[in-house]
Amino acid sequence: MSPTSGAAPHPVPATSRAWHLVRRPHGWPQPTDVALREEATPEPGPGQVLVHNRHLSVDPYMRGRMNAGRTYIDAFELDRPMEGAAVGEVIASNDEGVAVGDHVLHFLGWREYAVVNARAAVKVDPDLAPLSAYLGVLGMTGLTAYAGLLRVAELKEGDTVFVSGAAGAVGSQAGQIARLKGAARVIGSAGSDEKVRLLTEEYGFDAAFNYRSGSVRELLEAAAPDGIDVYFDNVGGDHLEAAIGSLNRDGRIAVCGMISVYNDTELPPGPRNLPRLIQTRGRIQGFLVGDHYDLQPQFVQDVGGWLRSGELRYRETVVKGIEHAFDAFLGVLRGDSTGKMIVTLD
Ligand code: NDP
């Protein structure tokens, strides 16, 4: 492998670590379902680069990839490194378009060093934003919030908006974008009193509740006495049923995720009050962020501007060390994180 710039050569260890899926979880993932394995550090071939990963993303959707069978994305292969977003520094390059020292976003996370096809590596600028931001507020979760709210739910000025999972990466951004785009009232739910305080005191939600403190239906009715026009669903289950129950005429529900059922071995029955969609002329639409990358330039312009002006805030929960990446992933599913969960490597 030959560095393409004059940067000082970065020592490449002969071996490095990667997380493998070794068994498909049944219900909640267990430590015995995965293994952190030491393997030969791969070498880049023609058109490839070697990336020293600095930050790894662990996300709820990865739970689905641990199951057998394809959904909208392939299942993780057994006894192979798992995949996911990561940002890192290029330390060797066999491609003219990517230089040693460049920082790139790519999809071969869960490992310390990755050989990435140069065409699949997106250059990012660490001087414009901290590298980890490209995994969250300026990355996939940020675009999910932006596209889900503005394009799928068709947010309008004056709407009352309800966001579940509101202290998480997607939810905290969705709620703030709603406020910045002229929603009349933004309501959020989260799983602890501390997170609820964050929503109103730091992110500017008008009202928030702890969904563990009572019936979601009653808590939502109290927070939104005049009903809701938009529901941004990260959770499913009783949150979705409550949102349908509070939906106003021509209300829109964007189904982003249903984290409350990701570890269920049998799916619970769906919302009992679907007939309410008839009288409200309501609409429920699922979406995948991957279908909305055409919004990326507009997203970066809007979100970049709000970050610079301080109108949009974000938090990260940072776990240090690749050996803790699986715990960090479980932490996302459990609700240990506030904002985007990031695994930072040494
Ligand atoms: P978060 O940062 O929001 O982390 C997940 C949060 O979900 C936890 O912190 C926890 O917070 C909450 N949670 C866990 N279990 C439950 C439960 N049973 N009921 C209610 N809340 C629960 O993750 P992301 O922002 O990355 O993702 C949010 C959602 O968006 C997920 O459902 C994810 O799958 C989905 N998603 C969808 C995409 C798409 O393209 N459609 C793309 C990206 C994400 P708390 O303490 O509040 O319980």
Short mmCIF file of C-alpha atoms and ligand atoms in Angstrom, two decimals:
data_model
loop_
_atom_site.label_atom_id
_atom_site.label_comp_id
_atom_site.label_asym_id
_atom_site.label_seq_id
_atom_site.Cartn_x
_atom_site.Cartn_y
_atom_site.Cartn_z
CA MET A 1 0.00 0.00 0.00
CA SER A 2 1.31 3.45 -0.82
CA PRO A 3 0.39 6.68 0.85
CA THR A 4 -0.55 9.28 -1.79
CA SER A 5 0.49 12.36 0.18
CA GLY A 6 3.61 13.47 1.94
CA ALA A 7 2.02 13.06 5.41
CA ALA A 8 4.08 11.21 8.00
CA PRO A 9 3.33 7.49 7.74
CA HIS A 10 0.85 6.27 10.34
CA PRO A 11 1.97 3.02 12.00
CA VAL A 12 -0.40 0.22 11.07
CA PRO A 13 -0.66 -2.55 13.65
CA ALA A 14 -0.44 -6.10 12.32
CA THR A 15 -3.65 -6.99 14.15
CA SER A 16 -6.67 -5.01 15.28
CA ARG A 17 -10.09 -5.64 16.80
CA ALA A 18 -13.57 -5.97 15.35
CA TRP A 19 -16.95 -6.96 16.77
CA HIS A 20 -18.45 -10.08 15.20
CA LEU A 21 -22.00 -11.37 15.51
CA VAL A 22 -21.61 -15.01 16.52
CA ARG A 23 -25.24 -15.93 17.28
CA ARG A 24 -28.57 -14.37 16.36
CA PRO A 25 -30.21 -12.92 19.49
CA HIS A 26 -33.59 -14.13 20.67
CA GLY A 27 -35.17 -11.16 22.44
CA TRP A 28 -32.66 -8.86 24.10
CA PRO A 29 -29.13 -9.31 22.70
CA GLN A 30 -26.77 -11.07 25.11
CA PRO A 31 -22.98 -10.67 25.47
CA THR A 32 -22.62 -14.25 24.19
CA ASP A 33 -24.24 -13.23 20.87
CA VAL A 34 -21.18 -11.19 19.93
CA ALA A 35 -17.39 -11.41 20.21
CA LEU A 36 -14.62 -8.82 20.01
CA ARG A 37 -12.03 -10.58 17.89
CA GLU A 38 -8.44 -9.74 17.09
CA GLU A 39 -7.70 -10.22 13.40
CA ALA A 40 -5.09 -9.25 10.84
CA THR A 41 -5.47 -5.58 9.94
CA PRO A 42 -6.71 -5.61 6.34
CA GLU A 43 -4.69 -4.08 3.50
CA PRO A 44 -6.31 -1.89 0.87
CA GLY A 45 -6.41 -3.07 -2.75
CA PRO A 46 -6.67 -0.88 -5.84
CA GLY A 47 -9.26 1.90 -5.43
CA GLN A 48 -9.39 1.32 -1.67
CA VAL A 49 -8.25 3.19 1.42
CA LEU A 50 -7.32 2.09 4.92
CA VAL A 51 -9.21 4.08 7.57
CA HIS A 52 -8.30 4.33 11.25
CA ASN A 53 -11.77 4.67 12.78
CA ARG A 54 -12.10 7.40 15.43
CA HIS A 55 -15.84 7.29 16.19
CA LEU A 56 -18.34 4.48 15.70
CA SER A 57 -22.10 4.82 15.57
CA VAL A 58 -24.33 2.36 17.42
CA ASP A 59 -27.98 2.64 16.43
CA PRO A 60 -31.31 0.97 17.21
CA TYR A 61 -31.74 -0.29 13.61
CA MET A 62 -28.73 -2.57 14.12
CA ARG A 63 -30.93 -4.79 16.29
CA GLY A 64 -32.92 -5.69 13.16
CA ARG A 65 -29.75 -6.58 11.26
CA MET A 66 -28.89 -9.13 13.95
CA ASN A 67 -31.96 -11.16 12.96
CA ALA A 68 -31.92 -13.60 10.05
CA GLY A 69 -33.43 -12.52 6.74
CA ARG A 70 -33.40 -9.33 4.75
CA THR A 71 -35.68 -6.44 5.58
CA TYR A 72 -34.74 -3.24 3.81
CA ILE A 73 -31.09 -4.03 4.46
CA ASP A 74 -29.14 -7.30 4.67
CA ALA A 75 -28.80 -9.15 7.97
CA PHE A 76 -25.37 -9.11 9.58
CA GLU A 77 -23.42 -12.22 8.60
CA LEU A 78 -22.39 -14.54 11.41
CA ASP A 79 -18.68 -14.63 12.30
CA ARG A 80 -17.99 -11.51 10.30
CA PRO A 81 -17.47 -7.94 11.56
CA MET A 82 -20.77 -6.11 12.02
CA GLU A 83 -21.32 -2.93 10.01
CA GLY A 84 -22.45 0.59 10.74
CA ALA A 85 -21.50 4.20 10.26
CA ALA A 86 -18.04 5.34 11.35
CA VAL A 87 -15.74 8.30 10.84
CA GLY A 88 -12.00 8.06 10.75
CA GLU A 89 -8.73 9.15 9.23
CA VAL A 90 -7.33 7.74 6.02
CA ILE A 91 -3.90 6.30 6.81
CA ALA A 92 -3.14 4.63 3.48
CA SER A 93 -4.67 5.19 0.09
CA ASN A 94 -4.66 3.44 -3.26
CA ASP A 95 -7.00 5.97 -4.80
CA GLU A 96 -6.12 9.29 -6.37
CA GLY A 97 -9.26 10.99 -5.06
CA VAL A 98 -8.62 10.34 -1.37
CA ALA A 99 -5.40 11.37 0.38
CA VAL A 100 -3.71 10.16 3.53
CA GLY A 101 -4.88 12.49 6.30
CA ASP A 102 -8.37 12.94 4.84
CA HIS A 103 -11.24 12.25 7.21
CA VAL A 104 -14.06 10.12 5.87
CA LEU A 105 -17.51 8.88 6.80
CA HIS A 106 -18.16 5.29 5.73
CA PHE A 107 -20.17 2.23 6.64
CA LEU A 108 -17.61 -0.22 8.05
CA GLY A 109 -17.88 0.51 11.75
CA TRP A 110 -17.70 -1.90 14.71
CA ARG A 111 -13.92 -2.21 14.08
CA GLU A 112 -10.72 -0.26 14.67
CA TYR A 113 -9.39 -0.28 11.09
CA ALA A 114 -11.44 -0.58 7.92
CA VAL A 115 -10.59 -1.08 4.26
CA VAL A 116 -13.13 1.01 2.40
CA ASN A 117 -13.77 1.42 -1.31
CA ALA A 118 -12.79 5.02 -1.98
CA ARG A 119 -16.07 5.59 -3.82
CA ALA A 120 -18.00 4.63 -0.68
CA ALA A 121 -16.03 7.02 1.55
CA VAL A 122 -17.52 10.49 2.02
CA LYS A 123 -14.98 13.17 2.91
CA VAL A 124 -15.87 15.22 5.99
CA ASP A 125 -14.22 18.35 7.34
CA PRO A 126 -13.14 18.24 11.01
CA ASP A 127 -12.66 22.03 10.93
CA LEU A 128 -16.34 22.64 10.18
CA ALA A 129 -17.73 20.38 12.92
CA PRO A 130 -16.38 17.83 15.40
CA LEU A 131 -15.94 14.51 13.59
CA SER A 132 -18.57 12.75 15.72
CA ALA A 133 -21.22 15.26 14.57
CA TYR A 134 -21.14 13.59 11.14
CA LEU A 135 -22.65 10.50 12.78
CA GLY A 136 -25.43 12.43 14.49
CA VAL A 137 -26.62 16.00 14.24
CA LEU A 138 -25.07 16.49 10.76
CA GLY A 139 -25.40 12.85 9.77
CA MET A 140 -27.89 10.05 9.37
CA THR A 141 -29.96 10.69 12.50
CA GLY A 142 -30.14 14.41 11.75
CA LEU A 143 -31.34 13.84 8.20
CA THR A 144 -33.88 11.33 9.51
CA ALA A 145 -35.40 14.01 11.72
CA TYR A 146 -35.32 16.62 8.96
CA ALA A 147 -36.82 14.44 6.22
CA GLY A 148 -39.34 12.73 8.47
CA LEU A 149 -40.73 15.95 9.82
CA LEU A 150 -40.59 18.25 6.80
CA ARG A 151 -41.17 15.87 3.90
CA VAL A 152 -43.02 12.86 5.30
CA ALA A 153 -45.12 14.58 7.97
CA GLU A 154 -45.34 17.77 5.87
CA LEU A 155 -45.00 20.04 8.88
CA LYS A 156 -46.89 23.33 8.51
CA GLU A 157 -46.57 26.52 10.49
CA GLY A 158 -48.98 26.48 13.39
CA ASP A 159 -49.03 22.68 13.76
CA THR A 160 -49.03 21.04 17.15
CA VAL A 161 -46.33 18.37 17.01
CA PHE A 162 -45.73 15.37 19.25
CA VAL A 163 -42.35 13.57 19.18
CA SER A 164 -41.60 10.35 21.06
CA GLY A 165 -38.07 9.25 21.94
CA ALA A 166 -37.63 13.00 22.17
CA ALA A 167 -34.37 13.08 24.12
CA GLY A 168 -32.69 10.73 21.65
CA ALA A 169 -30.64 11.56 18.57
CA VAL A 170 -33.50 11.70 16.06
CA GLY A 171 -36.21 12.89 18.45
CA SER A 172 -34.33 15.81 19.97
CA GLN A 173 -33.58 17.13 16.51
CA ALA A 174 -37.11 16.54 15.18
CA GLY A 175 -38.62 18.51 18.06
CA GLN A 176 -36.23 21.42 17.61
CA ILE A 177 -36.71 21.52 13.84
CA ALA A 178 -40.47 21.64 14.42
CA ARG A 179 -40.00 24.66 16.69
CA LEU A 180 -37.62 26.37 14.24
CA LYS A 181 -39.99 25.78 11.33
CA GLY A 182 -42.93 27.41 13.05
CA ALA A 183 -44.83 24.73 14.95
CA ALA A 184 -47.26 26.31 17.39
CA ARG A 185 -46.62 23.77 20.10
CA VAL A 186 -44.07 20.96 20.43
CA ILE A 187 -44.57 18.13 22.90
CA GLY A 188 -42.07 15.40 23.67
CA SER A 189 -41.97 12.17 25.63
CA ALA A 190 -38.94 10.51 27.17
CA GLY A 191 -38.12 7.85 29.73
CA SER A 192 -36.85 9.84 32.73
CA ASP A 193 -37.59 13.08 34.57
CA GLU A 194 -34.08 14.30 33.80
CA LYS A 195 -34.64 13.82 30.07
CA VAL A 196 -38.02 15.54 30.32
CA ARG A 197 -36.37 18.58 31.94
CA LEU A 198 -33.81 18.67 29.15
CA LEU A 199 -36.60 18.81 26.56
CA THR A 200 -38.26 21.90 27.99
CA GLU A 201 -35.23 23.66 29.49
CA GLU A 202 -32.61 23.12 26.80
CA TYR A 203 -34.38 22.14 23.58
CA GLY A 204 -37.35 24.50 23.84
CA PHE A 205 -40.17 21.95 23.81
CA ASP A 206 -43.39 23.56 25.08
CA ALA A 207 -44.37 20.50 27.10
CA ALA A 208 -42.89 17.10 27.87
CA PHE A 209 -43.75 14.04 29.91
CA ASN A 210 -42.09 10.92 31.29
CA TYR A 211 -43.90 8.04 29.62
CA ARG A 212 -43.00 5.75 32.52
CA SER A 213 -44.99 7.91 34.94
CA GLY A 214 -48.50 6.94 33.80
CA SER A 215 -50.75 6.17 30.86
CA VAL A 216 -49.27 7.64 27.67
CA ARG A 217 -52.79 8.41 26.43
CA GLU A 218 -53.63 10.45 29.52
CA LEU A 219 -50.24 12.16 29.64
CA LEU A 220 -50.53 13.17 25.99
CA GLU A 221 -54.11 14.41 26.39
CA ALA A 222 -52.98 16.60 29.29
CA ALA A 223 -50.02 17.97 27.32
CA ALA A 224 -52.05 18.52 24.13
CA PRO A 225 -55.59 19.42 25.21
CA ASP A 226 -56.42 20.67 21.68
CA GLY A 227 -55.01 17.57 20.00
CA ILE A 228 -52.00 17.12 17.72
CA ASP A 229 -51.50 17.68 14.00
CA VAL A 230 -48.24 15.75 13.59
CA TYR A 231 -46.82 12.75 15.40
CA PHE A 232 -43.18 11.80 14.81
CA ASP A 233 -43.07 8.19 15.99
CA ASN A 234 -39.81 6.70 17.23
CA VAL A 235 -41.41 4.24 19.62
CA GLY A 236 -44.63 2.56 18.39
CA GLY A 237 -46.85 0.60 20.81
CA ASP A 238 -48.91 2.61 23.27
CA HIS A 239 -47.31 5.87 22.06
CA LEU A 240 -48.71 5.30 18.58
CA GLU A 241 -52.15 4.44 19.90
CA ALA A 242 -52.14 7.55 22.11
CA ALA A 243 -51.10 9.72 19.16
CA ILE A 244 -53.91 8.36 16.96
CA GLY A 245 -56.29 9.08 19.85
CA SER A 246 -55.18 12.73 19.97
CA LEU A 247 -54.93 13.26 16.21
CA ASN A 248 -56.69 16.32 14.78
CA ARG A 249 -58.39 16.49 11.43
CA ASP A 250 -55.92 15.93 8.54
CA GLY A 251 -53.27 14.86 11.05
CA ARG A 252 -50.07 13.18 9.83
CA ILE A 253 -48.07 10.47 11.52
CA ALA A 254 -44.51 9.80 10.30
CA VAL A 255 -43.42 6.35 11.43
CA CYS A 256 -39.67 6.60 11.86
CA GLY A 257 -39.06 3.75 14.30
CA MET A 258 -40.77 1.46 16.78
CA ILE A 259 -38.07 0.86 19.36
CA SER A 260 -40.57 -0.46 21.92
CA VAL A 261 -40.92 -3.69 19.92
CA TYR A 262 -37.40 -4.28 18.55
CA ASN A 263 -36.59 -6.94 21.17
CA ASP A 264 -40.06 -8.51 21.30
CA THR A 265 -40.11 -12.15 20.29
CA GLU A 266 -43.81 -11.85 19.42
CA LEU A 267 -45.14 -8.60 18.04
CA PRO A 268 -47.97 -7.06 20.10
CA PRO A 269 -51.33 -6.30 18.44
CA GLY A 270 -51.44 -3.00 16.58
CA PRO A 271 -53.23 0.16 17.68
CA ARG A 272 -56.87 -0.54 18.57
CA ASN A 273 -58.11 2.84 17.48
CA LEU A 274 -57.23 2.85 13.79
CA PRO A 275 -60.87 3.68 12.86
CA ARG A 276 -60.12 7.18 14.20
CA LEU A 277 -58.09 7.74 11.03
CA ILE A 278 -61.36 7.74 9.10
CA GLN A 279 -62.99 10.57 10.97
CA THR A 280 -59.76 12.59 11.17
CA ARG A 281 -58.81 11.85 7.52
CA GLY A 282 -55.49 11.04 9.17
CA ARG A 283 -52.46 9.59 7.43
CA ILE A 284 -49.77 7.23 8.74
CA GLN A 285 -46.63 6.86 6.66
CA GLY A 286 -43.47 4.94 7.34
CA PHE A 287 -40.20 6.11 5.83
CA LEU A 288 -36.52 5.28 5.50
CA VAL A 289 -33.87 7.97 5.61
CA GLY A 290 -32.10 6.28 2.69
CA ASP A 291 -34.85 7.48 0.35
CA HIS A 292 -34.27 11.13 1.25
CA TYR A 293 -30.59 11.82 0.60
CA ASP A 294 -31.60 14.30 -2.11
CA LEU A 295 -32.44 16.63 0.82
CA GLN A 296 -28.83 16.50 2.05
CA PRO A 297 -27.67 19.91 0.68
CA GLN A 298 -30.72 21.69 2.09
CA PHE A 299 -30.37 19.76 5.36
CA VAL A 300 -26.71 20.71 5.79
CA GLN A 301 -27.46 24.34 4.98
CA ASP A 302 -30.36 24.58 7.45
CA VAL A 303 -28.85 22.55 10.27
CA GLY A 304 -25.37 24.07 9.81
CA GLY A 305 -26.94 27.54 10.08
CA TRP A 306 -28.96 26.66 13.19
CA LEU A 307 -25.89 25.16 14.85
CA ARG A 308 -23.83 28.25 14.11
CA SER A 309 -26.54 30.57 15.44
CA GLY A 310 -27.02 28.40 18.53
CA GLU A 311 -30.71 27.88 17.73
CA LEU A 312 -30.27 24.12 17.53
CA ARG A 313 -28.59 22.20 20.30
CA TYR A 314 -27.43 18.64 20.47
CA ARG A 315 -25.94 16.25 22.94
CA GLU A 316 -23.84 13.15 22.58
CA THR A 317 -23.35 10.31 25.01
CA VAL A 318 -19.76 9.20 24.48
CA VAL A 319 -18.51 5.76 25.45
CA LYS A 320 -14.76 5.31 25.20
CA GLY A 321 -13.03 2.20 23.88
CA ILE A 322 -14.01 -0.39 21.30
CA GLU A 323 -14.30 -3.00 24.06
CA HIS A 324 -17.39 -1.11 25.32
CA ALA A 325 -19.13 -0.79 21.93
CA PHE A 326 -21.59 -3.62 22.53
CA ASP A 327 -22.54 -2.22 25.95
CA ALA A 328 -23.04 1.14 24.29
CA PHE A 329 -25.36 -0.48 21.76
CA LEU A 330 -27.38 -2.12 24.54
CA GLY A 331 -27.42 1.25 26.29
CA VAL A 332 -29.16 2.83 23.28
CA LEU A 333 -31.88 0.18 23.40
CA ARG A 334 -32.26 0.57 27.18
CA GLY A 335 -32.37 4.38 27.15
CA ASP A 336 -29.00 5.01 28.83
CA SER A 337 -28.06 7.59 26.22
CA THR A 338 -29.12 11.19 25.82
CA GLY A 339 -28.74 12.44 22.26
CA LYS A 340 -26.55 10.45 19.90
CA MET A 341 -24.64 7.49 21.31
CA ILE A 342 -21.05 7.60 20.06
CA VAL A 343 -18.26 5.11 20.65
CA THR A 344 -14.93 6.90 20.56
CA LEU A 345 -11.81 4.86 19.94
CA ASP A 346 -8.43 5.52 21.50
P1 NDP B 1 -32.17 7.25 20.31
O1 NDP B 1 -30.99 8.10 20.50
O2 NDP B 1 -33.53 7.88 20.36
O3 NDP B 1 -32.09 6.06 21.35
C1 NDP B 1 -33.16 5.22 21.52
C2 NDP B 1 -34.08 5.73 22.66
O4 NDP B 1 -35.30 5.04 22.61
C3 NDP B 1 -33.53 5.40 24.01
O5 NDP B 1 -32.61 6.37 24.45
C4 NDP B 1 -34.78 5.34 24.89
O6 NDP B 1 -34.96 6.62 25.48
C5 NDP B 1 -35.91 5.09 23.88
N1 NDP B 1 -36.59 3.83 24.18
C6 NDP B 1 -36.05 2.59 24.32
N2 NDP B 1 -37.01 1.68 24.58
C7 NDP B 1 -38.19 2.39 24.63
C8 NDP B 1 -39.54 2.00 24.88
N3 NDP B 1 -39.89 0.73 25.11
N4 NDP B 1 -40.48 2.97 24.86
C9 NDP B 1 -40.15 4.26 24.62
N5 NDP B 1 -38.88 4.66 24.37
C10 NDP B 1 -37.92 3.74 24.37
O7 NDP B 1 -32.07 6.48 18.93
P2 NDP B 1 -32.15 7.13 17.49
O8 NDP B 1 -32.44 8.56 17.62
O9 NDP B 1 -30.97 6.71 16.74
O10 NDP B 1 -33.40 6.40 16.85
C11 NDP B 1 -34.72 6.75 17.24
C12 NDP B 1 -35.71 5.92 16.42
O11 NDP B 1 -35.57 6.26 15.06
C13 NDP B 1 -35.49 4.43 16.54
O12 NDP B 1 -36.75 3.80 16.58
C14 NDP B 1 -34.76 4.10 15.25
O13 NDP B 1 -34.94 2.76 14.87
C15 NDP B 1 -35.41 5.07 14.30
N6 NDP B 1 -34.63 5.41 13.11
C16 NDP B 1 -35.24 5.29 11.91
C17 NDP B 1 -34.63 5.66 10.76
C18 NDP B 1 -35.37 5.54 9.47
O14 NDP B 1 -34.76 5.70 8.42
N7 NDP B 1 -36.66 5.28 9.51
C19 NDP B 1 -33.24 6.15 10.78
C20 NDP B 1 -32.69 6.32 12.11
C21 NDP B 1 -33.37 5.95 13.24
P3 NDP B 1 -35.90 6.82 26.79
O15 NDP B 1 -34.96 6.97 27.93
O16 NDP B 1 -36.64 8.05 26.46
O17 NDP B 1 -36.76 5.60 26.93
#
